[in-house]
Amino acid sequence: MYAITGVTGHVGSAAARTLRAANQPIRTVARDPSKGDVVADFADTSALTKAFDGCDGAFVLLPTVPPFTEAAHHELSASIADAVRASSLRHVVLLSSWGADLPAGTGPVRWLYHLENLLRDTGATVTAIRAPHFQEKVETVLEAATGAGVYPVFGDSADVPVPMVATRDIGEAVANALVSPPAASEIVVLEAPSYTERQVADALGEQLGRPLSVVTIPRPGWLGALTAAAVPEQLAEELVALYAADADGRLLPRGDRRVRCTTGITATLREVTG
């Protein structure tokens, strides 16, 4: 039996679908009783422990939650780790990120560094799956694209290719890791096709049936652009740090082994816009 958290999100739902397709028994975990087999919140250690009890493995992630502070996410991480320790779990798969090897200077990714290490101290075998950019991040610009026909890019250039992974591929990697656990804790780095933001904008425009105007936002304007879009200031500051780490080349694919993901951007955009 495998416990799947985050089942209402892209990765958790993809992992659940993959496991079900392979006839593997799963226990979905959600805050809404209508969305999962059991009800638990990451902050509720007792409920999460019960959700994990009796399972051979579990998939966990670290959501970004208000008030978007380090203290709040360290509390959440401690709750997850305590539940893993208190339950009978032998193996836990964590959705992590490129750059999670760094303790600071990466915005919210540094919280994953902290959680990776907390989980390793639980005694369970840990598979940390470090992913690059999600292809589905395009969802954050859909309103601007469908409304004003604009594709905003946080950077000085829209022509730098970066790896972008489809969440369906991440979910498959999660499912494979759960079914075939390693003998010892490991870090799995996901590799994916690379695209420039301009290529993504062109592909999105094709799906929408209209050309999109790519607008780059230089670094000095990042914080103002985010807060103008109603992003809370604390979260906006964290995102600026993340964007800076990415632009400066600090989010690198470091790990024990690599898994190549192959889903292309067109297939993902077709789903996102469908």
Coordinates of N, CA and C in Angstrom, one line a residue, residues 2 8 28-29 41 49 55 59 77 84 95 114 123 139 149 157 169 186-187 189 198 203-204 239 253 255:
Y2 N 0.5 2.2 -0.8 CA 1.3 3.5 -0.9 C 0.4 4.7 -0.6
T8 N -4.7 16.2 -5.0 CA -5.5 17.1 -5.8 C -4.6 18.0 -6.7
T28 N -5.1 7.5 -0.9 CA -5.0 9.0 -1.2 C -5.3 9.8 0.1
V29 N -4.5 10.8 0.3 CA -4.6 11.7 1.4 C -4.9 13.1 1.0
D41 N -4.0 16.8 7.1 CA -3.3 18.0 6.7 C -1.8 17.9 7.1
T49 N 0.3 10.7 10.6 CA 0.8 9.5 11.0 C -0.2 8.3 10.8
C55 N 1.4 1.5 5.5 CA 1.8 1.6 4.1 C 3.3 1.3 4.0
F59 N 4.3 9.2 -0.7 CA 4.8 10.4 -1.4 C 4.4 11.6 -0.6
S77 N 7.5 21.2 7.8 CA 8.5 20.1 7.5 C 8.7 19.2 8.7
V84 N 6.4 10.7 9.6 CA 7.2 9.6 9.0 C 7.8 8.7 10.1
L95 N 9.0 15.1 -3.3 CA 9.1 16.0 -4.4 C 10.0 17.1 -4.0
H114 N 16.0 21.8 3.7 CA 15.7 21.5 5.2 C 14.9 20.2 5.3
G123 N 15.1 7.8 9.9 CA 15.3 6.3 9.8 C 14.7 5.7 8.6
E139 N 0.5 27.9 -16.5 CA -0.8 28.2 -16.0 C -0.8 29.6 -15.3
G149 N -3.1 39.1 -24.4 CA -2.2 38.5 -25.5 C -0.7 38.7 -25.1
S157 N 16.1 38.1 -20.7 CA 16.0 37.5 -22.0 C 15.0 36.4 -22.0
D169 N 5.3 13.3 -16.0 CA 6.5 12.5 -15.9 C 7.1 12.5 -14.5
E186 N 18.5 8.0 -1.6 CA 19.1 8.5 -2.8 C 18.4 9.8 -3.3
I187 N 19.2 10.6 -4.1 CA 18.6 11.7 -4.8 C 18.5 11.5 -6.3
V189 N 17.7 12.9 -9.9 CA 17.6 14.2 -10.6 C 16.8 13.9 -11.9
R198 N 10.5 32.0 -25.1 CA 9.8 32.5 -26.4 C 9.3 31.3 -27.1
A203 N 4.4 28.3 -28.7 CA 3.6 27.1 -28.7 C 2.3 27.3 -28.0
L204 N 2.3 28.1 -26.9 CA 1.0 28.5 -26.3 C 0.1 29.3 -27.2
L239 N 9.9 34.6 -4.1 CA 10.0 34.3 -5.6 C 11.1 35.1 -6.3
P253 N 21.5 20.4 -11.5 CA 21.0 19.1 -11.3 C 22.0 18.2 -10.6
G255 N 22.8 15.1 -7.9 CA 22.2 14.0 -7.2 C 22.9 12.7 -7.5

